[in-house]
XYZ file of C-alpha atoms in Angstrom:
233
model
C -54.517 18.746 -194.143
C -56.315 21.399 -196.160
C -58.731 19.231 -198.169
C -62.096 19.456 -196.394
C -63.414 16.232 -197.891
C -60.336 14.341 -196.760
C -60.516 15.872 -193.305
C -64.191 15.024 -192.976
C -63.596 11.428 -194.046
C -60.640 11.119 -191.685
C -62.862 12.304 -188.848
C -65.298 9.500 -189.724
C -62.370 7.057 -189.647
C -61.323 8.312 -186.220
C -64.876 8.000 -184.916
C -65.094 4.417 -186.253
C -61.870 3.657 -184.404
C -63.004 5.250 -181.164
C -66.236 3.236 -181.257
C -64.674 -0.137 -182.058
C -66.759 -2.763 -180.220
C -65.351 -5.341 -177.856
C -63.330 -8.376 -179.001
C -61.878 -6.690 -182.058
C -58.357 -8.058 -182.142
C -55.771 -5.888 -180.427
C -53.454 -6.089 -183.444
C -56.248 -4.683 -185.594
C -56.878 -1.899 -183.172
C -53.208 -1.042 -183.083
C -52.930 -1.192 -186.844
C -55.876 1.170 -187.279
C -54.514 3.594 -184.717
C -51.107 3.700 -186.471
C -52.746 4.132 -189.845
C -54.814 7.049 -188.582
C -51.713 8.696 -187.162
C -49.884 8.143 -190.441
C -52.732 9.590 -192.466
C -53.029 12.594 -190.133
C -49.373 13.428 -190.738
C -49.606 12.848 -194.517
C -50.856 16.031 -196.156
C -50.674 14.553 -199.656
C -53.166 11.700 -199.242
C -56.023 11.774 -201.707
C -59.667 11.185 -200.780
C -59.752 7.970 -202.830
C -56.621 6.633 -201.062
C -58.168 7.384 -197.667
C -61.461 5.738 -198.650
C -59.576 2.643 -199.814
C -57.858 2.377 -196.421
C -61.242 2.719 -194.708
C -62.741 0.055 -196.962
C -59.911 -2.322 -196.156
C -60.341 -1.889 -192.414
C -64.110 -1.633 -192.640
C -64.337 -5.130 -194.075
C -62.296 -6.510 -191.144
C -64.377 -4.917 -188.404
C -67.818 -4.927 -190.048
C -68.877 -8.249 -188.505
C -68.058 -6.990 -185.005
C -69.838 -3.664 -185.543
C -72.980 -5.355 -186.826
C -72.998 -7.936 -184.071
C -72.539 -5.247 -181.395
C -75.286 -3.158 -182.972
C -77.701 -6.082 -182.641
C -76.914 -6.426 -178.942
C -77.015 -2.627 -178.453
C -80.540 -2.427 -179.873
C -81.725 -5.120 -177.463
C -80.395 -3.172 -174.489
C -81.724 0.084 -175.937
C -85.273 -1.272 -175.955
C -84.815 -2.815 -172.514
C -83.075 0.013 -170.645
C -83.585 3.337 -172.441
C -86.822 4.392 -170.818
C -85.676 3.297 -167.368
C -82.408 5.272 -167.623
C -84.242 8.265 -169.071
C -86.706 8.426 -166.152
C -83.835 8.089 -163.633
C -81.863 10.941 -165.180
C -84.519 13.417 -166.389
C -85.678 16.369 -164.332
C -89.001 16.133 -162.573
C -90.611 18.538 -165.043
C -89.630 16.491 -168.045
C -90.640 13.214 -166.355
C -94.060 14.648 -165.493
C -94.594 15.968 -169.038
C -93.416 12.684 -170.521
C -95.918 10.671 -168.472
C -98.648 13.011 -169.599
C -97.711 12.588 -173.226
C -97.377 8.809 -172.772
C -101.018 8.581 -171.728
C -101.938 9.648 -175.296
C -100.389 6.431 -176.646
C -96.986 7.607 -177.795
C -93.932 5.450 -177.250
C -90.684 6.395 -175.617
C -88.708 5.870 -178.839
C -90.693 8.702 -180.406
C -88.515 11.036 -178.352
C -85.488 9.819 -180.260
C -87.200 10.490 -183.539
C -87.861 14.093 -182.526
C -91.635 13.761 -183.042
C -92.399 14.876 -179.474
C -90.165 17.933 -179.273
C -93.060 20.303 -179.856
C -94.453 19.296 -176.446
C -91.346 20.646 -174.684
C -90.032 24.132 -174.128
C -86.743 25.276 -175.623
C -84.939 24.738 -172.287
C -86.453 21.252 -171.984
C -85.437 20.367 -175.524
C -81.853 21.342 -174.695
C -82.011 19.093 -171.644
C -83.543 16.317 -173.746
C -80.722 16.475 -176.271
C -78.124 16.128 -173.544
C -80.118 13.352 -171.959
C -80.413 11.362 -175.137
C -76.694 11.651 -175.863
C -75.897 10.539 -172.320
C -78.491 7.776 -172.542
C -76.913 6.346 -175.665
C -73.472 6.369 -173.984
C -74.901 4.546 -170.970
C -76.596 1.876 -173.040
C -73.441 1.366 -175.048
C -71.522 0.742 -171.811
C -74.183 -1.735 -170.694
C -74.063 -3.533 -174.015
C -70.240 -3.540 -174.033
C -70.169 -5.076 -170.537
C -72.799 -7.613 -171.568
C -70.835 -8.892 -174.606
C -67.827 -9.419 -172.439
C -69.807 -11.439 -169.884
C -73.201 -13.136 -170.128
C -73.868 -12.133 -173.745
C -70.401 -13.131 -174.984
C -71.493 -16.411 -176.569
C -74.352 -14.834 -178.470
C -72.165 -11.951 -179.535
C -69.509 -14.309 -180.888
C -72.158 -16.282 -182.784
C -73.336 -13.010 -184.364
C -69.786 -12.023 -185.242
C -69.359 -15.416 -186.954
C -72.656 -14.972 -188.812
C -71.762 -11.515 -190.063
C -68.251 -12.736 -190.930
C -69.842 -15.299 -193.293
C -71.969 -12.532 -194.748
C -69.024 -10.237 -195.406
C -67.219 -13.108 -197.109
C -70.224 -13.555 -199.388
C -70.298 -9.868 -200.097
C -66.583 -9.875 -200.966
C -67.213 -12.666 -203.476
C -69.983 -10.594 -205.069
C -67.675 -7.637 -205.275
C -65.060 -9.787 -207.029
C -67.652 -11.134 -209.460
C -68.923 -7.627 -210.224
C -65.389 -6.357 -210.831
C -64.831 -9.231 -213.262
C -68.179 -8.504 -214.892
C -67.325 -4.792 -215.305
C -63.906 -5.573 -216.784
C -65.392 -7.941 -219.340
C -68.418 -5.852 -220.242
C -68.379 -4.370 -223.733
C -70.831 -1.690 -222.749
C -69.065 1.311 -221.079
C -72.260 2.609 -219.464
C -73.003 -0.777 -217.929
C -69.443 -1.136 -216.744
C -69.564 2.276 -215.056
C -72.932 1.345 -213.469
C -71.441 -1.851 -212.017
C -68.335 -0.120 -210.717
C -70.483 2.531 -209.097
C -72.539 -0.089 -207.385
C -69.430 -1.862 -206.137
C -68.176 1.387 -204.655
C -71.508 1.898 -202.959
C -71.259 -1.550 -201.395
C -67.711 -0.822 -200.233
C -68.856 2.498 -198.764
C -71.521 0.689 -196.789
C -68.908 -1.704 -195.366
C -66.627 1.193 -194.475
C -69.413 3.220 -192.787
C -69.060 5.886 -195.493
C -72.469 5.370 -197.041
C -75.957 3.964 -196.360
C -76.432 0.314 -195.617
C -77.308 -1.917 -198.553
C -79.419 -5.044 -198.001
C -77.373 -8.247 -197.876
C -79.920 -9.984 -200.094
C -79.883 -7.094 -202.576
C -76.103 -7.450 -202.821
C -76.290 -11.221 -203.395
C -78.795 -10.684 -206.226
C -76.646 -8.076 -208.037
C -74.675 -10.456 -210.313
C -77.906 -11.979 -211.616
C -79.420 -8.511 -211.961
C -76.522 -7.229 -214.063
C -76.398 -10.371 -216.228
C -80.073 -9.721 -216.992
C -79.375 -6.089 -217.666
C -76.561 -7.024 -220.089
C -78.824 -9.417 -221.963
C -81.533 -6.737 -222.138
C -79.128 -4.234 -223.614
C -77.948 -6.841 -226.094
C -81.480 -7.563 -227.222
C -82.198 -3.873 -227.687
C -79.201 -3.509 -229.971
C -80.431 -6.392 -232.079
C -83.842 -4.793 -232.666
């Protein structure tokens, strides 16, 4: 596969598959695995075709990913500092406590805002620590959603499932709007926004607010009327 954009996108697809959260149906896991293997062997696949596959699967797993992310963040806040202090070297722990007395928070380390306080060697250790810490917290969260957090996790999956259904309806409405629009620029604008929404569901682009998505049909109806009024002036 010589196309760098296709290879990069395929790597994202593989990463999404590797990080599938608990309770995603086994048939879906198997189907994604087989599709990735098929795509890897197919040297003729276009970027758009690959993105469309990812969008299809992204919509199926999005509720699980979002639900797990919610649980993960809870455990991140609860356990991250504790795990960090248990794993870090004495020098980093001592320096961290000194910095903490100035009022900074542990999460500032993740943002990189405290790196100037550490030597190059300590920053290398910190990077490894933070990667390891994320993996540890993910394991804790994964275990939790299979045991005592399972009920809450399933409720969240259901909630996000309803949301993705709402988003799909908006996508359908916007496609219909774009097809019926007599203004080519407006039609292109709508189709571009639809693609951005699909990218967000497929983990190919930034997140878009659920409420922003729900308001898009009304927004574009208003934009259409505004353009019509301008032409009449």
